[in-house]
mmCIF file of C-alpha atoms in Angstrom:
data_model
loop_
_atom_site.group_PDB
_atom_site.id
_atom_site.type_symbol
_atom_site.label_atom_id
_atom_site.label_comp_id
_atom_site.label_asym_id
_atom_site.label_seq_id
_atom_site.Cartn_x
_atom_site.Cartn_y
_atom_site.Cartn_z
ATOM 1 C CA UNK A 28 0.000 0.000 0.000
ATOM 2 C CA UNK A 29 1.144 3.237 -0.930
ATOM 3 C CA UNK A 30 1.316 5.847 1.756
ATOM 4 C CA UNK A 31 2.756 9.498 2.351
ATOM 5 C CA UNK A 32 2.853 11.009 5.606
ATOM 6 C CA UNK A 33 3.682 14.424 5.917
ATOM 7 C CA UNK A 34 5.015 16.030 9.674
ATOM 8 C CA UNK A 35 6.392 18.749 10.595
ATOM 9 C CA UNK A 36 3.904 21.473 10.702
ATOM 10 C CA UNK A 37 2.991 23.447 13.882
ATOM 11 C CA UNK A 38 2.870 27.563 14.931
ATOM 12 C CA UNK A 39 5.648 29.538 14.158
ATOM 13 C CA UNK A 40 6.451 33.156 14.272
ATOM 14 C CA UNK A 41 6.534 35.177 11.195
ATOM 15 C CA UNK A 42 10.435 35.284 9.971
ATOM 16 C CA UNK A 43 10.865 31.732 11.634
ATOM 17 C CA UNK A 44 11.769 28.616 9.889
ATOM 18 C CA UNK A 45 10.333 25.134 9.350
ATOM 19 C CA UNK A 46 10.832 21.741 7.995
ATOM 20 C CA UNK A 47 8.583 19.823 6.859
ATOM 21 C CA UNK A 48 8.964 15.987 6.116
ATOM 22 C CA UNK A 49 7.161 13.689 3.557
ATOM 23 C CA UNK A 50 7.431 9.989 4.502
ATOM 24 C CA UNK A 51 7.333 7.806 1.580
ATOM 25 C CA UNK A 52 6.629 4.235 1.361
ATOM 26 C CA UNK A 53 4.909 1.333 -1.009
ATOM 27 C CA UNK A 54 6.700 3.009 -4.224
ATOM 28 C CA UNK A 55 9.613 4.506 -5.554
ATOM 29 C CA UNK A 56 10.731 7.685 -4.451
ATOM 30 C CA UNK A 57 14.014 7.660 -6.554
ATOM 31 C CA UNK A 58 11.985 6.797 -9.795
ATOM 32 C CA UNK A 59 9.260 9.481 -8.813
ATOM 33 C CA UNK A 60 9.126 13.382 -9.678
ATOM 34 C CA UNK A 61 7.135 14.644 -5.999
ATOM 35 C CA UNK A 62 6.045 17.827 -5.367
ATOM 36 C CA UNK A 63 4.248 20.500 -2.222
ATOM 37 C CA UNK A 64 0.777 22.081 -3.064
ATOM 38 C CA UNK A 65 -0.464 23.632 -0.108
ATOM 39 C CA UNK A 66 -4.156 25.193 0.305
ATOM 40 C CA UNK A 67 -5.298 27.795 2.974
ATOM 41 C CA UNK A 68 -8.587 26.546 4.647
ATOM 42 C CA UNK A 69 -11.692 27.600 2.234
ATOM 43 C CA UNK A 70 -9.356 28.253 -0.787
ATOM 44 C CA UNK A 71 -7.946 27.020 -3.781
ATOM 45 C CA UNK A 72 -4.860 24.508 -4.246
ATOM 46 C CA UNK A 73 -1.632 25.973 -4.649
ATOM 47 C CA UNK A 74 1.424 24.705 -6.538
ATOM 48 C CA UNK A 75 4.516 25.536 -4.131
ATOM 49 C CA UNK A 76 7.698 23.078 -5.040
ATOM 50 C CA UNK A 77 8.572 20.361 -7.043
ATOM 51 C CA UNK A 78 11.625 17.947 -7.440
ATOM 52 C CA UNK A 79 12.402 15.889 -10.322
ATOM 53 C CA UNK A 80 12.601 12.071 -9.927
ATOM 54 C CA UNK A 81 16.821 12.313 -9.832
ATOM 55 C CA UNK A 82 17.158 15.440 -7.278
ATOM 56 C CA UNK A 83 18.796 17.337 -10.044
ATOM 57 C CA UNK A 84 16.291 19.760 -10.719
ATOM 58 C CA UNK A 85 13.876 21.547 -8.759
ATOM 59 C CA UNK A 86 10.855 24.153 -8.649
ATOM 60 C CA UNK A 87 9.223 26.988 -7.256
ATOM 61 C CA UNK A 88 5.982 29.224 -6.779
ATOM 62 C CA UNK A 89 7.622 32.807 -7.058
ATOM 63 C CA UNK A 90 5.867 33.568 -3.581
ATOM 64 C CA UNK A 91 8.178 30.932 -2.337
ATOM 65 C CA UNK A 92 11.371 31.712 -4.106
ATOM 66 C CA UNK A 93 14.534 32.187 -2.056
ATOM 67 C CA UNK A 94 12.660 31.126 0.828
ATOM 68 C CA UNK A 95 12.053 27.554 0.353
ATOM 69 C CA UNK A 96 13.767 24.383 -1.109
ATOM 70 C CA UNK A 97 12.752 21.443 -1.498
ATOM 71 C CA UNK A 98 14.743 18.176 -0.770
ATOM 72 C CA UNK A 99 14.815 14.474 -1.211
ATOM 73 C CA UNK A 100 16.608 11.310 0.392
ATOM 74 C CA UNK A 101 15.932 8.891 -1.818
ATOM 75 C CA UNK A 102 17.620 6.408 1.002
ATOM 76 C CA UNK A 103 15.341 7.696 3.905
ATOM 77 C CA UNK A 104 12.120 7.608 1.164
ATOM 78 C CA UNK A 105 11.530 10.940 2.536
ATOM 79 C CA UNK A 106 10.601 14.696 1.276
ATOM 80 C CA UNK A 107 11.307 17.892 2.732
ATOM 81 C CA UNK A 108 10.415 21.195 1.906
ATOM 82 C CA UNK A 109 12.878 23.488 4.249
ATOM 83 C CA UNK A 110 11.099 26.925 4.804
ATOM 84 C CA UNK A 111 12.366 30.315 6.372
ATOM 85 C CA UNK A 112 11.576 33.676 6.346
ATOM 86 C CA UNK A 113 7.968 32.463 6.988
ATOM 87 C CA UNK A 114 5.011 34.900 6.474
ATOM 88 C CA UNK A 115 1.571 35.022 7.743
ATOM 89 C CA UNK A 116 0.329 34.353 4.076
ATOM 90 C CA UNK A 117 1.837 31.047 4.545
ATOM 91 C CA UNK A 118 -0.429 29.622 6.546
ATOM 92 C CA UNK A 119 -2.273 26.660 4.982
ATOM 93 C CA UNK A 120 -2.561 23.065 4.792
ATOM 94 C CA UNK A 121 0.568 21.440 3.201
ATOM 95 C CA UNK A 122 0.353 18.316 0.862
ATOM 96 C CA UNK A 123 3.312 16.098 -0.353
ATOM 97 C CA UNK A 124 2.012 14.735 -3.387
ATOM 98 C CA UNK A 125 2.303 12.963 -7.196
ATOM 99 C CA UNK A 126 0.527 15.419 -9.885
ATOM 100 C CA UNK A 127 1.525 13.609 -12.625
ATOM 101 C CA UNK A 128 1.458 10.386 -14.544
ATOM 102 C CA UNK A 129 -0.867 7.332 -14.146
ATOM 103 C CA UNK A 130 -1.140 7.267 -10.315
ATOM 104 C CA UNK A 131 -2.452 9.712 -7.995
ATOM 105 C CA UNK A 132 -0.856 9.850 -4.665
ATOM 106 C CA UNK A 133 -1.169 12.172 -1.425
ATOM 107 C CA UNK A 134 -0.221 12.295 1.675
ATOM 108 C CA UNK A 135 -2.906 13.705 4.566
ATOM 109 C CA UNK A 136 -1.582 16.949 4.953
ATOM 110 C CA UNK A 137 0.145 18.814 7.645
ATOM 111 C CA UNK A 138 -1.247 22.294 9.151
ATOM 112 C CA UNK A 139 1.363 25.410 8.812
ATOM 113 C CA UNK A 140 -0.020 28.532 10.789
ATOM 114 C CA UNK A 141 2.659 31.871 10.769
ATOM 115 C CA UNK A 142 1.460 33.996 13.375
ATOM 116 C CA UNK A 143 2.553 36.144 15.998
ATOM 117 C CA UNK B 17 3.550 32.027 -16.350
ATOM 118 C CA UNK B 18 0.067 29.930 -17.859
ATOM 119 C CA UNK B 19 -2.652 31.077 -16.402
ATOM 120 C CA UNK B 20 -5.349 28.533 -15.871
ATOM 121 C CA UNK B 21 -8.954 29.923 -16.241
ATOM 122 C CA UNK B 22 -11.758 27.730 -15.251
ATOM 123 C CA UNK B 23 -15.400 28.234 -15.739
ATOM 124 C CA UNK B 24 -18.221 28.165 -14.005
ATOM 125 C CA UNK B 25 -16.838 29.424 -10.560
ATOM 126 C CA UNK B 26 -19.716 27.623 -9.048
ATOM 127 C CA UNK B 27 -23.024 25.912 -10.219
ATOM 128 C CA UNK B 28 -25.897 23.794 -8.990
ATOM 129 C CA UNK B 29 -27.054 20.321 -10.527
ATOM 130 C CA UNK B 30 -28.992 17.505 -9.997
ATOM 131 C CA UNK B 31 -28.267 13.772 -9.648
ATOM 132 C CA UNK B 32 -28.769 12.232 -12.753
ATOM 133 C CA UNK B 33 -27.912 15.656 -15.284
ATOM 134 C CA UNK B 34 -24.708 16.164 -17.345
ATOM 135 C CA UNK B 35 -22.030 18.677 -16.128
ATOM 136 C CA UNK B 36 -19.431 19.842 -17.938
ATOM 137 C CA UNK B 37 -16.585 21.984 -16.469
ATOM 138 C CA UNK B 38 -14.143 23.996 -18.880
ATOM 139 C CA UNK B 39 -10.486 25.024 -18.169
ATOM 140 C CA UNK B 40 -8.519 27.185 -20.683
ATOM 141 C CA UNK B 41 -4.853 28.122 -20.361
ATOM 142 C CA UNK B 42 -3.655 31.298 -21.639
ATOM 143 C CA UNK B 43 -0.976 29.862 -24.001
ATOM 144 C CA UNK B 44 -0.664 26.210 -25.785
ATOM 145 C CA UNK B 45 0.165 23.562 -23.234
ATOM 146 C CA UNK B 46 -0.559 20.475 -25.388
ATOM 147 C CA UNK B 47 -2.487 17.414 -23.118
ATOM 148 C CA UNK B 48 -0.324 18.365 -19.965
ATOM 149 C CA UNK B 49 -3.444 19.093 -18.152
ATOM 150 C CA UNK B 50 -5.072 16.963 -15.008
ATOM 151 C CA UNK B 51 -8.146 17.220 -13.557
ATOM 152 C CA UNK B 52 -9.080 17.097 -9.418
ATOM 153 C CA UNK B 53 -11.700 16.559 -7.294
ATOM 154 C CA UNK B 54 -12.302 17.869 -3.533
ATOM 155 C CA UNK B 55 -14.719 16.988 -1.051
ATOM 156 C CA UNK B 56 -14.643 19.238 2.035
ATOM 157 C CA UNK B 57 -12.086 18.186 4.614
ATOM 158 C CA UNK B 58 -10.933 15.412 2.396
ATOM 159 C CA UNK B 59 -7.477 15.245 0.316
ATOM 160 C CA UNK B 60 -7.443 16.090 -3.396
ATOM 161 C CA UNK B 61 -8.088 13.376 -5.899
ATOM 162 C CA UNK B 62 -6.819 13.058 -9.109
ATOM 163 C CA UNK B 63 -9.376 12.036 -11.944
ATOM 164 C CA UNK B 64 -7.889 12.569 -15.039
ATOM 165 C CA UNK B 65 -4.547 12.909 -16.408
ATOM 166 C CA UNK B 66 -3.027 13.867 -19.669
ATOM 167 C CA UNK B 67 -6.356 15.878 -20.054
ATOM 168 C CA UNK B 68 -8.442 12.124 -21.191
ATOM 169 C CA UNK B 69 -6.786 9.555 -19.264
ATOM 170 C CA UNK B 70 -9.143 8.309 -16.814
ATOM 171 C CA UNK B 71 -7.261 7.081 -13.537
ATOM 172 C CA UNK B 72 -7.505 3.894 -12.081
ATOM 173 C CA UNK B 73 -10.745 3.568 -10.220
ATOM 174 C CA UNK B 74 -12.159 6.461 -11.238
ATOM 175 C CA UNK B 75 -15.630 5.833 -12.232
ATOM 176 C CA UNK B 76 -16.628 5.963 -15.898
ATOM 177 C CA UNK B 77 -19.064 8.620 -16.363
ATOM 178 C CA UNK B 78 -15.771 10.912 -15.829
ATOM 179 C CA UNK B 79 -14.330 11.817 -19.131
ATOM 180 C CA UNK B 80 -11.554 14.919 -19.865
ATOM 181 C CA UNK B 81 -11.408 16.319 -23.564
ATOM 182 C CA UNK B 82 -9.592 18.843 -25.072
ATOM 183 C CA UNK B 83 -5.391 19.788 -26.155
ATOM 184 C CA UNK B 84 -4.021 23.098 -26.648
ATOM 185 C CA UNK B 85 -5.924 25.692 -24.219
ATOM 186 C CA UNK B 86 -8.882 24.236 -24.221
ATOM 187 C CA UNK B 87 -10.215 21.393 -22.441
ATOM 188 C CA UNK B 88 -13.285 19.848 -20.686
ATOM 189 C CA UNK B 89 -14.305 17.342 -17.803
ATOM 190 C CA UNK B 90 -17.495 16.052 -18.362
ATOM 191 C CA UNK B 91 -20.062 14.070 -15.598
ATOM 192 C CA UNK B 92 -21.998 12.117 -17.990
ATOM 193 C CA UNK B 93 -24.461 11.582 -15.033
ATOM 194 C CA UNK B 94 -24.102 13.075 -12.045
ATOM 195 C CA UNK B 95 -24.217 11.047 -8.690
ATOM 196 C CA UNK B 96 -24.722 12.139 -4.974
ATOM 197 C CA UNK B 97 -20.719 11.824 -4.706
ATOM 198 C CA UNK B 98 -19.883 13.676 -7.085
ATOM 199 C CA UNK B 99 -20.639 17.067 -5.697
ATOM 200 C CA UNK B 100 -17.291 18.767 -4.601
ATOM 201 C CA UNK B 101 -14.919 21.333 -5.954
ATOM 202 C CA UNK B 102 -13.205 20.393 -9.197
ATOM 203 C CA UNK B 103 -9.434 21.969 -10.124
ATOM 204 C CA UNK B 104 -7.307 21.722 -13.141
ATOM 205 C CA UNK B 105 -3.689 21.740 -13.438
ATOM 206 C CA UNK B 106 -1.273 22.486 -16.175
ATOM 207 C CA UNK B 107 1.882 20.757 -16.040
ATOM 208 C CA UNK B 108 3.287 21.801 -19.394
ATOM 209 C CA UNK B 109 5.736 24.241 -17.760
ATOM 210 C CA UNK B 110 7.015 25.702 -14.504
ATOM 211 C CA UNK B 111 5.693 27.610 -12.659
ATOM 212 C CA UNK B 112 2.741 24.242 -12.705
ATOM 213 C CA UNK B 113 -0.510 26.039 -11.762
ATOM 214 C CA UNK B 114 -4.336 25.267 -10.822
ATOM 215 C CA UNK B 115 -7.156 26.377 -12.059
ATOM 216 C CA UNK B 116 -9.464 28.449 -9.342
ATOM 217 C CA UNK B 117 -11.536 25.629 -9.092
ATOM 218 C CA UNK B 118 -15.305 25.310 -9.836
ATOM 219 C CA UNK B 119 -18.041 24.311 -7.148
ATOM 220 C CA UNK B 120 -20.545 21.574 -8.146
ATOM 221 C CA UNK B 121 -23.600 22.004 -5.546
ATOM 222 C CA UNK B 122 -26.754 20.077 -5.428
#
């Protein structure tokens, strides 16, 4: 059985930094492009980060440019997505998930809130 | 950047009726297009990908159309499931982006 499960996410400060984790297991990681979409409560989805299947290349939303990256260890199975500088506007629901190709695969989310 | 413009915003249907839901991206972004669905509180679901593949266990009255900037999902007929918020994504280039999704009430 596939699963992703995402930790990590929690109250921080604005300015602070965060790491959140994407647990991988029942596929692949190393033969799978992954990617973040997060999604304030009541809103739309929101393409933040992705990473190609090898590590080499990787993506972002330009309201999370220079502030995030996004990492993989294909050994550990895991995802991160390492963000500072956090801003209120970040708050939302992040997802570690598979957007493309013939399987569709989430993990449950983890809650982000940037406040003071 | 491709912008992703979906339409209707919002609209009501009945079980049993035929909904179609379009998305059109501002330039040419072949058939990399997928299609979403969102129940509230629940994780995102991916229907369709490579705008008319139909993922596994995804029921058959789900269909996507369409290549270029224009594309479709249809509901051939609509069940008491099926009402949730719908999204689009292009993943012809970088930045990838959503459509503002479209919600399917009773």
């Amino acid at each position: 059985e596939v699963q992703l499960v995402e930790s990590g996410g929690g109250l921080v400060q604005p300015g602070g930094s965060l790491r959140l984790s994407c647990a991988v297991s029942g596929f692949t990681l190393s033969s799978n492009a992954l990617s973040w979409v997060r999604q304030t409560p009541g809103k739309g989805l929101e393409w933040v980060s992705s990473i190609s299947a090898s590590g080499d290349n990787t993506y972002y939303a330009d309201s999370v440019k220079g502030r995030f990256t996004i990492s993989r260890d294909n050994f550990k199975n895991s995802l991160y997505l390492q963000m500072n500088s956090l801003r209120a506007e970040d708050t939302a629901v992040y997802y570690c998930a598979k957007l493309v190709g013939a399987y569709d695969y989430w993990g449950h989310g983890t809650l982000l809130t940037v406040s003071s | 950047d491709v912008q992703m413009t979906q339409s209707p915003s919002a609209m009501s249907a009945s079980v049993g009726d035929r909904v179609t839901i379009t998305c059109r991206a501002s330039q040419d972004i072949r058939n990399y297009l997928a299609w979403f669905q969102q129940k509230p509180g629940k994780v995102p679901r991916r229907l369709i990908y490579d705008a008319s593949s139909l993922l596994s266990g995804v029921p058959s009255r789900f269909s996507g159309s369409g290549s270029g900037t224009e594309f479709t999902l249809t509901i051939s007929s609509l069940q008491p499931e099926d009402f949730a918020t719908y999204y689009c994504l292009q993943h012809k280039s970088y930045p990838i982006t959503f459509g503002q999704g479209t919600r399917l009430e009773i």
